[in-house]
Short mmCIF file of C-alpha atoms and ligand atoms in Angstrom, two decimals:
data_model
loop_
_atom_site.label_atom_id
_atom_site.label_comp_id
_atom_site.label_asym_id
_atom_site.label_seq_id
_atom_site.Cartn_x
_atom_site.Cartn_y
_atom_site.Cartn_z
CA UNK P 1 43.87 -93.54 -18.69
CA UNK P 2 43.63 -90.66 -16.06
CA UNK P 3 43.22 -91.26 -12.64
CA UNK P 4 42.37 -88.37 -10.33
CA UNK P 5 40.17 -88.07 -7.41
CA UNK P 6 37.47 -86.42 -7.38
CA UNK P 7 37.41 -82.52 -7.27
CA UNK P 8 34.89 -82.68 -4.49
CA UNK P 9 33.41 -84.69 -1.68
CA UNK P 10 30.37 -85.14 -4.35
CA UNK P 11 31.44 -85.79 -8.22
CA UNK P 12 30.21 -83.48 -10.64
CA UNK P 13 29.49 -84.21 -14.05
CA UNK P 14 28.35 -82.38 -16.99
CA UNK P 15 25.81 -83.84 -19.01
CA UNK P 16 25.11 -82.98 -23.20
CA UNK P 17 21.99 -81.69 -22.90
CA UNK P 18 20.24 -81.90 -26.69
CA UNK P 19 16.49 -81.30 -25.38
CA UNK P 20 15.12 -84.63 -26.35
CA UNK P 21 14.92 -87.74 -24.10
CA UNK P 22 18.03 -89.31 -24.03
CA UNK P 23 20.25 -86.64 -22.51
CA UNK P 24 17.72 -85.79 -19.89
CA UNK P 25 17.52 -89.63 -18.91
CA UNK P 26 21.22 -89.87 -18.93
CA UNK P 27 21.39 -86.89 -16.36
CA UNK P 28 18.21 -87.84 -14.53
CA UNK P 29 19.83 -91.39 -13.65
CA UNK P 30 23.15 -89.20 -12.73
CA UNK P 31 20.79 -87.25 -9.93
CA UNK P 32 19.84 -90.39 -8.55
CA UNK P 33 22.74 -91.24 -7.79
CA UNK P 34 23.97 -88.32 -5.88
CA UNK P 35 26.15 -86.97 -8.64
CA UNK P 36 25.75 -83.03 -8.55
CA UNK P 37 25.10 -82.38 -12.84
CA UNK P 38 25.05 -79.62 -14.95
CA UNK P 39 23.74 -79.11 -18.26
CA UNK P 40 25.73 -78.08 -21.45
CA UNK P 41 24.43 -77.46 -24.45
CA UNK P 42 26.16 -75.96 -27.83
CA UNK P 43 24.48 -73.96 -30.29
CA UNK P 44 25.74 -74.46 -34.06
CA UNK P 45 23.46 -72.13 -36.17
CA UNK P 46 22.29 -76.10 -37.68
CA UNK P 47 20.26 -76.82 -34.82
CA UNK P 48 16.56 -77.31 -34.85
CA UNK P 49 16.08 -75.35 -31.87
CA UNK P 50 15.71 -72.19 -32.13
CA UNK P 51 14.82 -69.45 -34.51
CA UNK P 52 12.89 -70.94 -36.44
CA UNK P 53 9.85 -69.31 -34.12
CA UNK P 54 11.21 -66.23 -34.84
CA UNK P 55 10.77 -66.92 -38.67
CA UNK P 56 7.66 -69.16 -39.56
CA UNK P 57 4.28 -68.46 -38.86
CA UNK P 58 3.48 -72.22 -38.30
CA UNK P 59 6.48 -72.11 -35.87
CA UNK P 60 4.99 -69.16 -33.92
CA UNK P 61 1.83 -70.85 -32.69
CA UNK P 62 3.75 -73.69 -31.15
CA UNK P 63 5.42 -73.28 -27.59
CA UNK P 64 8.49 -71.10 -27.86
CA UNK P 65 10.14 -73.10 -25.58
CA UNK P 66 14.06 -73.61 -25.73
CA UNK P 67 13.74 -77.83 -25.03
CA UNK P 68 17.11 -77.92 -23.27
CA UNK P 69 16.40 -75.41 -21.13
CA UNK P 70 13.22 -77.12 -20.29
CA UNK P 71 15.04 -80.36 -19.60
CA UNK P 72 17.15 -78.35 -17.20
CA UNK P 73 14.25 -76.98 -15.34
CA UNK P 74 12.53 -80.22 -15.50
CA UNK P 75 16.03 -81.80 -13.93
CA UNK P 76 16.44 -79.01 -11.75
CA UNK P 77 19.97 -78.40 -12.76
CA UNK P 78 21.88 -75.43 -14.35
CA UNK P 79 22.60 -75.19 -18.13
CA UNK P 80 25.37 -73.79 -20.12
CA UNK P 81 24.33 -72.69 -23.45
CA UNK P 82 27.96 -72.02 -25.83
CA UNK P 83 28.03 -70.70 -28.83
CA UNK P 84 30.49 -72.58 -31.45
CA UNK P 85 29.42 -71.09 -34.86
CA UNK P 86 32.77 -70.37 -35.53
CA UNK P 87 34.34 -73.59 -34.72
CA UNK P 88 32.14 -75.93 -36.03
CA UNK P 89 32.32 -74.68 -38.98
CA UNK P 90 35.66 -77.18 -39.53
CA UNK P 91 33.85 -80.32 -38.51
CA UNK P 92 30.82 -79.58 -41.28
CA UNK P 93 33.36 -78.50 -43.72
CA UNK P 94 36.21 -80.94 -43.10
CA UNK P 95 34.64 -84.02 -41.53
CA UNK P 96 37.44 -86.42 -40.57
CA UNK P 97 35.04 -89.49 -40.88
CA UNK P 98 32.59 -88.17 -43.61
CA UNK P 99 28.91 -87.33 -43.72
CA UNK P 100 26.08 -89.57 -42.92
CA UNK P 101 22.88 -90.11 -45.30
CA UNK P 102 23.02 -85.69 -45.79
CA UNK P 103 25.63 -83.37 -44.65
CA UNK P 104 25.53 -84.46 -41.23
CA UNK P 105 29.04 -85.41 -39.97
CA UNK P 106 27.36 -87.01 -36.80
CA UNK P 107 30.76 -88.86 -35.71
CA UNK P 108 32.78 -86.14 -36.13
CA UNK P 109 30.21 -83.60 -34.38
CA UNK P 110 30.06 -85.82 -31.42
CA UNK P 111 33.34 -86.40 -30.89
CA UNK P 112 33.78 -81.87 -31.50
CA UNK P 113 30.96 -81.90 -28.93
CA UNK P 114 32.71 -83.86 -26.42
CA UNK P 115 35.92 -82.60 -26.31
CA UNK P 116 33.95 -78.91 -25.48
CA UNK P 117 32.82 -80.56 -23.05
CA UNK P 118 35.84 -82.08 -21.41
CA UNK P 119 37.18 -78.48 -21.89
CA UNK P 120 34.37 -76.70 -19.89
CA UNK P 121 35.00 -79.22 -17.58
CA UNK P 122 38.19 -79.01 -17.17
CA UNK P 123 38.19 -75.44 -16.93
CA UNK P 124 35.03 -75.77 -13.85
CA UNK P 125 36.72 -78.48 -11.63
CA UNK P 126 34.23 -81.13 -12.72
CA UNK P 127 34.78 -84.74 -12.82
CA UNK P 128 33.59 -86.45 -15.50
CA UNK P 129 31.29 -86.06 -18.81
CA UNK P 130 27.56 -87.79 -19.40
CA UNK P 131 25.59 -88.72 -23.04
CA UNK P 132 22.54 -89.72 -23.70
CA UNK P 133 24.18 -92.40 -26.22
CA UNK P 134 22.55 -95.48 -26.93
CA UNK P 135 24.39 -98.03 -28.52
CA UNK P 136 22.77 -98.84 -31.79
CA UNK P 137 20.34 -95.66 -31.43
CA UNK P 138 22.17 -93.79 -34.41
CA UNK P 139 23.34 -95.54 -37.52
CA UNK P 140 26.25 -93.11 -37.48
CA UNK P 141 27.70 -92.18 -34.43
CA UNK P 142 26.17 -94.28 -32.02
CA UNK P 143 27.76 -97.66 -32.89
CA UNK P 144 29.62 -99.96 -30.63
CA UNK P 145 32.74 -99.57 -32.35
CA UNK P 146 32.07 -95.75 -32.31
CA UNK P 147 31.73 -94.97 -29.36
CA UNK P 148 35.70 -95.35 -28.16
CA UNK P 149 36.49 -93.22 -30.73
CA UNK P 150 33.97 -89.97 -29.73
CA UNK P 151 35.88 -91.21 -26.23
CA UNK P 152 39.66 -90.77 -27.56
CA UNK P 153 39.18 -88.12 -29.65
CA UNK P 154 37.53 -85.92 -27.96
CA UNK P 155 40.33 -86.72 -25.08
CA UNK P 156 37.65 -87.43 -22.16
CA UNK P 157 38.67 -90.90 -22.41
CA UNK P 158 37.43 -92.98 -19.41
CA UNK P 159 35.86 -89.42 -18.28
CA UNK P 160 33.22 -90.21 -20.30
CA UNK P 161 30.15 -91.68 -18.77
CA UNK P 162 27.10 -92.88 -21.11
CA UNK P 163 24.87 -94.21 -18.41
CA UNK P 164 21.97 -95.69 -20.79
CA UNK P 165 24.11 -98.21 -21.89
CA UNK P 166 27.52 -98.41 -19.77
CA UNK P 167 26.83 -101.79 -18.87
CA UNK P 168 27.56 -102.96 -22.29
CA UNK P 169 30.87 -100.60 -22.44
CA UNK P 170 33.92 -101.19 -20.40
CA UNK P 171 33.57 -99.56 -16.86
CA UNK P 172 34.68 -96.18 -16.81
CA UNK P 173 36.93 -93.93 -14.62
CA UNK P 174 33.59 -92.99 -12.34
CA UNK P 175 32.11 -96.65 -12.41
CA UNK P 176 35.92 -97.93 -10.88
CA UNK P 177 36.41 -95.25 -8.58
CA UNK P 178 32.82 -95.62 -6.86
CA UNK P 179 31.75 -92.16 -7.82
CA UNK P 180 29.10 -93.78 -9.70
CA UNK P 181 27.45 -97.49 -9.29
CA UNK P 182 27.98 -99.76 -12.27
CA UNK P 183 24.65 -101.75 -11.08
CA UNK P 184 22.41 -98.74 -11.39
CA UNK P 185 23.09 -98.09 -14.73
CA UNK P 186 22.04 -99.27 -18.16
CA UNK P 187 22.73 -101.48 -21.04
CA UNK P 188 20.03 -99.88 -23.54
CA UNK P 189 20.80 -101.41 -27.27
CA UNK P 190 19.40 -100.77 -30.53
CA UNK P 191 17.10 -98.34 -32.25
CA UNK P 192 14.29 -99.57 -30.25
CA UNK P 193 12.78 -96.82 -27.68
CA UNK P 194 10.69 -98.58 -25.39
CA UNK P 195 13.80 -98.85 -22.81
CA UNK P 196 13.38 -95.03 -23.12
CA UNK P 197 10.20 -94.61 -22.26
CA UNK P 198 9.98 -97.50 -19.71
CA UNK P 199 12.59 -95.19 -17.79
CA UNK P 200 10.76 -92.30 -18.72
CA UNK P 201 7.66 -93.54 -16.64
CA UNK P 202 9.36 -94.85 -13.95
CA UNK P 203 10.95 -91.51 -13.44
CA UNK P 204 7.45 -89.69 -14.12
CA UNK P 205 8.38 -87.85 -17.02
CA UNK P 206 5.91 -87.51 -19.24
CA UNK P 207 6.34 -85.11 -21.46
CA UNK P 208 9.39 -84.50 -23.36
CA UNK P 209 10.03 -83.57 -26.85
CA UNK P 210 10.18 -86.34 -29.61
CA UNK P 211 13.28 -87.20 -31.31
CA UNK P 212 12.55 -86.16 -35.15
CA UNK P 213 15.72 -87.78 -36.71
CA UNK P 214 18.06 -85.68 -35.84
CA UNK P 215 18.96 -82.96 -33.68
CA UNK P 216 19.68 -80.70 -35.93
CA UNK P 217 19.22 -79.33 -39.79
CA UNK P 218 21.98 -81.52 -41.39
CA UNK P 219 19.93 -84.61 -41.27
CA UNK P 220 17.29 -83.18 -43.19
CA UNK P 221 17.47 -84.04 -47.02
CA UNK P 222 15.97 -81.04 -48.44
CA UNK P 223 18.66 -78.69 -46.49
CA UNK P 224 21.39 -80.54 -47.43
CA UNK P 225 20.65 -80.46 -50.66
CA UNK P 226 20.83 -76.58 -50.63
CA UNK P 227 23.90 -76.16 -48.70
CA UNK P 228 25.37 -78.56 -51.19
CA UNK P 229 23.75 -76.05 -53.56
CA UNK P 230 25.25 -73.14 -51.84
CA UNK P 231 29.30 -74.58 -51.98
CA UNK P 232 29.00 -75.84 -55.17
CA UNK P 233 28.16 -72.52 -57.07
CA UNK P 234 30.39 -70.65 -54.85
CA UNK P 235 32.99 -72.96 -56.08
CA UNK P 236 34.25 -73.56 -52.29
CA UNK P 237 32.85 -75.20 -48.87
CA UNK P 238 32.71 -71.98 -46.89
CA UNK P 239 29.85 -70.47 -44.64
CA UNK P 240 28.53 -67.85 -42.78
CA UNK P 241 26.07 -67.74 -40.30
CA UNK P 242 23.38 -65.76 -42.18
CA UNK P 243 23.89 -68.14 -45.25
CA UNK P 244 22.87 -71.24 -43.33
CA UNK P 245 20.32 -69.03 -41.42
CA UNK P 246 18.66 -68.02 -44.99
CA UNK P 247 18.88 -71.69 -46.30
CA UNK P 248 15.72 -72.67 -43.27
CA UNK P 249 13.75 -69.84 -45.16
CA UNK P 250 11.28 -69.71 -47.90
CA UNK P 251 11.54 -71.68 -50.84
CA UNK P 252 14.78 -71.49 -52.87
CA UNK P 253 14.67 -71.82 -56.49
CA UNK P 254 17.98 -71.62 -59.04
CA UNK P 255 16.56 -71.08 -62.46
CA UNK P 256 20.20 -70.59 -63.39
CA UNK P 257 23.73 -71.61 -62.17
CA UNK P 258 24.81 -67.88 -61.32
CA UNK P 259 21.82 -67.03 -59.02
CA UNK P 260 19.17 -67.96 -57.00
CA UNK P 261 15.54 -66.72 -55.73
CA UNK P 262 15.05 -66.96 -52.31
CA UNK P 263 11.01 -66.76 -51.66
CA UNK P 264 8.87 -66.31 -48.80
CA UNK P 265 6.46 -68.72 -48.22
CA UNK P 266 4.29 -66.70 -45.20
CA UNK P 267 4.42 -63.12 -43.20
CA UNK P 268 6.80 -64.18 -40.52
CA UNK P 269 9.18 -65.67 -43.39
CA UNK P 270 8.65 -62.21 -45.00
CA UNK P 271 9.67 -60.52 -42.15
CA UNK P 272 12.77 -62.21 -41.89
CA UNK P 273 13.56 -61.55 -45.34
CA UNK P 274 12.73 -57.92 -44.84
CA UNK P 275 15.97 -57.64 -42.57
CA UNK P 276 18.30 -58.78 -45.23
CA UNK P 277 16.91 -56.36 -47.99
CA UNK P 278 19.68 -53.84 -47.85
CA UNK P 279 22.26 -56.77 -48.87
CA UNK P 280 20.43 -58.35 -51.82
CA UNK P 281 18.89 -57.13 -54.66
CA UNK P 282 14.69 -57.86 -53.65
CA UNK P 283 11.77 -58.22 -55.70
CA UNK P 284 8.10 -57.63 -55.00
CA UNK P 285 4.61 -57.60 -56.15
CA UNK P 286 2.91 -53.78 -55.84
CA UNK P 287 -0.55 -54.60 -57.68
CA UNK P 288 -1.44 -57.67 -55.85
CA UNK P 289 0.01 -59.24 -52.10
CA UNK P 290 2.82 -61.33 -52.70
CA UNK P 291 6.07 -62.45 -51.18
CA UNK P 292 9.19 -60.35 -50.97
CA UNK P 293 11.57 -62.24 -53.08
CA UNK P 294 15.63 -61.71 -52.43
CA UNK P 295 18.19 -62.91 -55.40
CA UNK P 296 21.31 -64.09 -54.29
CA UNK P 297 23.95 -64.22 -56.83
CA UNK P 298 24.59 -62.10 -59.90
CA UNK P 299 21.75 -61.62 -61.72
CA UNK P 300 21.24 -60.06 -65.44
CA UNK P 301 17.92 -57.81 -67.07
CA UNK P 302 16.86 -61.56 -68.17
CA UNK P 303 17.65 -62.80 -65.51
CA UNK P 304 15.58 -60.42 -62.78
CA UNK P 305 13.07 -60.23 -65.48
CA UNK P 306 12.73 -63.84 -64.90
CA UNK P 307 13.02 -63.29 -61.34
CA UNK P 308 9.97 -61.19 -61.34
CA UNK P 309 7.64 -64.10 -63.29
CA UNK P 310 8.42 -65.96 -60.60
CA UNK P 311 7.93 -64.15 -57.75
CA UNK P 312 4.66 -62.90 -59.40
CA UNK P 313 3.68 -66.50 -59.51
CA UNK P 314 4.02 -67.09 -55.53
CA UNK P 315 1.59 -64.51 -54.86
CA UNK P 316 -2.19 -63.16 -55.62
CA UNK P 317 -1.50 -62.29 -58.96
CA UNK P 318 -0.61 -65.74 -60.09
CA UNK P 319 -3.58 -66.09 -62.28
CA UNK P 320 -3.58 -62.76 -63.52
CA UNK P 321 -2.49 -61.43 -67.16
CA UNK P 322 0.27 -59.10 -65.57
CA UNK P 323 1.36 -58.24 -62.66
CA UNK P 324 3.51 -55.46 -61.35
CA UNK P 325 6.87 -55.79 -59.49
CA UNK P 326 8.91 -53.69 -58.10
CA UNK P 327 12.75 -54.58 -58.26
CA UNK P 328 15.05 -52.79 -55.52
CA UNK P 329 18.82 -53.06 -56.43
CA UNK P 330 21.83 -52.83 -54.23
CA UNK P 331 22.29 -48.94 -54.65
CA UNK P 332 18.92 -49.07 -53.32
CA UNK P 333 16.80 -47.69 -56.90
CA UNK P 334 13.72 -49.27 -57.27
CA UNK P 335 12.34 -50.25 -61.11
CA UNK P 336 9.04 -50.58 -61.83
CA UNK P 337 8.58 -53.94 -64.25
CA UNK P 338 5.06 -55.59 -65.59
CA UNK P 339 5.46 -58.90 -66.01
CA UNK P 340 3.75 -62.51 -66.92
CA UNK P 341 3.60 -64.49 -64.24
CA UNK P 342 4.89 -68.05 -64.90
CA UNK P 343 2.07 -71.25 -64.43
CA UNK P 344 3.09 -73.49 -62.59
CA UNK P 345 3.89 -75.79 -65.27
CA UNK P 346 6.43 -73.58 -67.02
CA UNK P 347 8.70 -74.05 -63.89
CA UNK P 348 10.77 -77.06 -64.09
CA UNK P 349 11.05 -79.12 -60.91
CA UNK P 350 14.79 -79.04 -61.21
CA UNK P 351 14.79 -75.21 -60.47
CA UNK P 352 13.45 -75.80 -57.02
CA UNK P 353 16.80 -77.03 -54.65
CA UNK J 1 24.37 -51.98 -8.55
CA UNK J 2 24.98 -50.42 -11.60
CA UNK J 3 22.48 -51.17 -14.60
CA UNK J 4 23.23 -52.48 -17.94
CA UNK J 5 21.83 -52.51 -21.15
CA UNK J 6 21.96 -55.53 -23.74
CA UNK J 7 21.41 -54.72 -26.75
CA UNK J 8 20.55 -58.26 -29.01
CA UNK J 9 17.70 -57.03 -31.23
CA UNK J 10 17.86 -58.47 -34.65
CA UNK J 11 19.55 -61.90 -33.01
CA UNK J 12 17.48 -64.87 -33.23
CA UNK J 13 17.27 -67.36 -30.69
CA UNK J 14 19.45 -68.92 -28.79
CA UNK J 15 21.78 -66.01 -29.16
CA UNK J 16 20.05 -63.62 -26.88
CA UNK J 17 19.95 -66.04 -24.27
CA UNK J 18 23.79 -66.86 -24.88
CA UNK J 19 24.62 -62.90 -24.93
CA UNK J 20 22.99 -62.47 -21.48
CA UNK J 21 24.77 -65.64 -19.92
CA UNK J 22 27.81 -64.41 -20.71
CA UNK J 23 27.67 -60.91 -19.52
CA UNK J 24 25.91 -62.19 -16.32
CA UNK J 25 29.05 -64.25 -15.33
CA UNK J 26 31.01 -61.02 -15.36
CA UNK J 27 28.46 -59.14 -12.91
CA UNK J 28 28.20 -58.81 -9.49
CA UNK J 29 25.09 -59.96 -7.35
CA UNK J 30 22.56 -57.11 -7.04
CA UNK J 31 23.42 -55.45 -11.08
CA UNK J 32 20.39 -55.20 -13.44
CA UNK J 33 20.83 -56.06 -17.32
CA UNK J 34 17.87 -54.85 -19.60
CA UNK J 35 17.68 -57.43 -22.70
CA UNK J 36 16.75 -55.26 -25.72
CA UNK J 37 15.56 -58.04 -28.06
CA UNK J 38 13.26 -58.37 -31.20
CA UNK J 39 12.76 -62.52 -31.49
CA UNK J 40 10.06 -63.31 -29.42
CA UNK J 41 11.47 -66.28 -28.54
CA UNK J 42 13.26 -64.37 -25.77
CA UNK J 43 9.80 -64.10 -23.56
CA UNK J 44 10.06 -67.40 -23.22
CA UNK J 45 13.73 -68.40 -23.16
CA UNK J 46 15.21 -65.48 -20.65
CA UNK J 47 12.96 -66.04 -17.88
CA UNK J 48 13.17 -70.02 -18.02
CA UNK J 49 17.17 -69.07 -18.14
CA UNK J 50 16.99 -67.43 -15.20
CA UNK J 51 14.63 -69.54 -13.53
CA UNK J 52 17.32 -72.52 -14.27
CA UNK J 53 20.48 -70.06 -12.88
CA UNK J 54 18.64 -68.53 -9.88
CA UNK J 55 18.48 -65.00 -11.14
CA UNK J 56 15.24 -62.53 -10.94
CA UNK J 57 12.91 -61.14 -13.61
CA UNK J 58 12.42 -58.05 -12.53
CA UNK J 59 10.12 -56.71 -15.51
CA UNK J 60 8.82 -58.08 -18.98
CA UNK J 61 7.03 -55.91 -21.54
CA UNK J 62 6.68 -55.53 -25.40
CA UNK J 63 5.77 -52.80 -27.63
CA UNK J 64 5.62 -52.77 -31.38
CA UNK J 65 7.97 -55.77 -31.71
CA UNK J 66 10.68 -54.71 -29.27
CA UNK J 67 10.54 -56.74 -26.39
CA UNK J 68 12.33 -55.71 -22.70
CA UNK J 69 12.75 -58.10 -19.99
CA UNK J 70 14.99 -56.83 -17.16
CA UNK J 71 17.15 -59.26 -14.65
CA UNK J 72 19.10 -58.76 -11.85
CA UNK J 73 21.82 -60.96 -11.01
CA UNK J 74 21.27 -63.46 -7.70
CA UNK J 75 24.26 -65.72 -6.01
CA UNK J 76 24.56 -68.71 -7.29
S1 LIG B 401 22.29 -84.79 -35.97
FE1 LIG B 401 23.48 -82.88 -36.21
S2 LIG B 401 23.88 -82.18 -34.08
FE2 LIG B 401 23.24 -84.34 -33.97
S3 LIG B 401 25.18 -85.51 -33.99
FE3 LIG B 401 24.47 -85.38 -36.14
S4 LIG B 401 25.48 -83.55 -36.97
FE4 LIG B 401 25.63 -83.42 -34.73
#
């Protein structure tokens, strides 16, 4: 247990800020009780956030808004964006307390999330740490019995403050010392979100953006399944930012264990692609529109003969008797190949990851 | 007042917005940076950055995919 004053005449605390509702609740009910806040929010190439405008079409029409930096605006409070590609790549890779129903090593990620935290806060003169945890919210990490150990490991200990359900938690270091009021703060339970959005209206916030599962990629079944993919035939759980980058994009397809097709599935998706063309050897369609196409592994003449049926069949020629694609290697020399496309039938569902 | 350049074309969002956080803290009040950036995410993201930090947009504009927004730094 640490007891220090204040740094201050007014505590400061820095809240998680994910973008959805909880976190901004959690700092919202912070504000109203006098406690200055700021925002922190860490980017881990996973999240949802993000660049996925930058890639899909369908992702373009929608508001390119950053949500946490909304929130912050919203709150009126500063946010610190950090970037911890590097580090987290340990707590996906090596998750002390395992994954949850995909790759998603929520316990572990909370507790790496909150001891950044209690470092930037450290490091700022601030006072204590705030989450939007709910007890019961997450099957994972937000568990009674959880939630002391995000607190120990992470090393905030009693400098961490969940204000949506404190009440139900033994009172913390900012609860005893008066910085905050015990009373005024919540006991939220379960995976129920009316408490939520009861707050939500008594505050007047309206409009915030929904929870969808998961804040970030790792919950989602269908990218798991290819970064499991992606370890497994590299023989080794290793990453790099571009690889997790190119697993949100296009449709993936492993006809065979030593490579993989990576296919756009619209424009912006192409034009994405486009930017990786000088490090993998790319495939297109020249007599009808099509998708670019990049292979990503080590591919033989059957195998980028088969490459080209099947990126003939994602495009206009699909129906047609042949079409022509043009296969750039990684010297950079282009051959011309006319090719079958495949029906859709003569691609077995088990090629698609 | 000296004027910098930041050059984060071809980085996708949020790592322009990250890249110009960090070389604001280094800056004195009254310096310029001009964000060179490609994702248009950043039309959105670096003003609402700035709105949340204090600091001015000066100028936004994009041609042919490259996008420029210009900043100067305020006190905090
Ligand atoms: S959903 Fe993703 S970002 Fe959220 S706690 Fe789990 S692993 Fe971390």
């Amino acid at each position: 247990m640490t007891l220090a004053p204040p740094h201050s005449p007014k505590p400061k605390a820095v809240a998680l800020i994910s973008g959805g509702l909880d976190s901004m609740l959690a700092a919202r009910v912070m504000l109203d009780q006098g406690v200055h806040v700021e925002g922190i929010n860490f980017y881990t190439g996973f999240c949802v956030e993000g660049h996925t405008h930058a890639i899909r079409r369908e992702a373009r029409e929608r508001p390119k808004r950053n949500n946490a930096l909304w929130v912050a605006e919203q709150l009126g409070i500063k946010l610190h964006i950090i970037d911890v590609i590097e580090e987290y790549k340990d707590v996906v890779i090596n998750p002390k307390h395992g994954y949850g129903s995909n790759l998603n090593p929520c316990l572990d990620c909370k507790g790496f999330m909150v001891r950044k935290a209690r470092e930037w806060m450290e490091t700022n003169g601030f006072d204590f740490i705030v989450t939007g945890e709910v007890i019961g919210q997450r099957p994972m990490s937000q568990r009674r019995d959880t939630m002391p150990v995000v607190a120990r490991e992470s090393g905030a200990f009693d400098r961490l403050l969940r204000p949506l359900c404190a009440r139900l938690l033994p009172p913390t270091l900012p609860e005893r010392e008066g910085w905050v009021e015990r009373a005024r703060l919540f006991d939220f339970n379960g995976r129920s979100r009316k408490p939520q959005i009861a707050l939500a209206e008594r505050y007047g916030i309206t409009e915030y953006a929904q929870p969808a599962g998961g804040c970030c990629f790792l919950t989602n079944a269908q990218y798991s399944r290819k970064l499991a993919d992606l370890w497994q035939t590299r023989g080794e759980k290793r990453y790099e930012l571009e690889d997790i980058l190119l697993l949100k994009v296009g449709r993936h397809l492993r006809p065979r264990p030593h490579f993989k097709l990576i296919i756009a599935r619209d424009d912006g998706e192409n034009n994405f692609l486009l930017g990786f063309r000088q490090r993998y050897t790319h495939l297109h369609a020249t007599s009808h529109a099509g998708p670019l196409a990049l292979i990503d592994g080590n591919a033989g003449e059957e195998d980028i003969e088969l490459a080209a049926r099947l990126t003939a069949r994602f495009g206009q020629g699909r129906d047609a008797d042949q079409v022509t694609v043009a296969v750039t290697d990684l010297a950079g020399h282009t051959q011309i190949r006319h090719v079958r496309p495949f029906t859709a039938d003569e691609i077995p569902q088990t090629w698609y990851l | 007042m000296t004027a910098h350049v930041l050059d984060v074309r071809h980085l996708l969002c949020p790592m322009p917005v990250i890249r110009l956080q960090n070389t604001v803290a280094r800056l004195p009040v009254g310096d310029t940076v001009e964000v060179q950036a490609t994702d248009p995410g950043v039309l959105h993201d670096v003003p609402a950055w700035c709105r949340v930090h204090g600091h001015q947009v000066l100028s936004v504009s994009e041609t042919a995919g490259e996008i420029r927004v210009t900043v100067q730094v305020q006190g905090s």
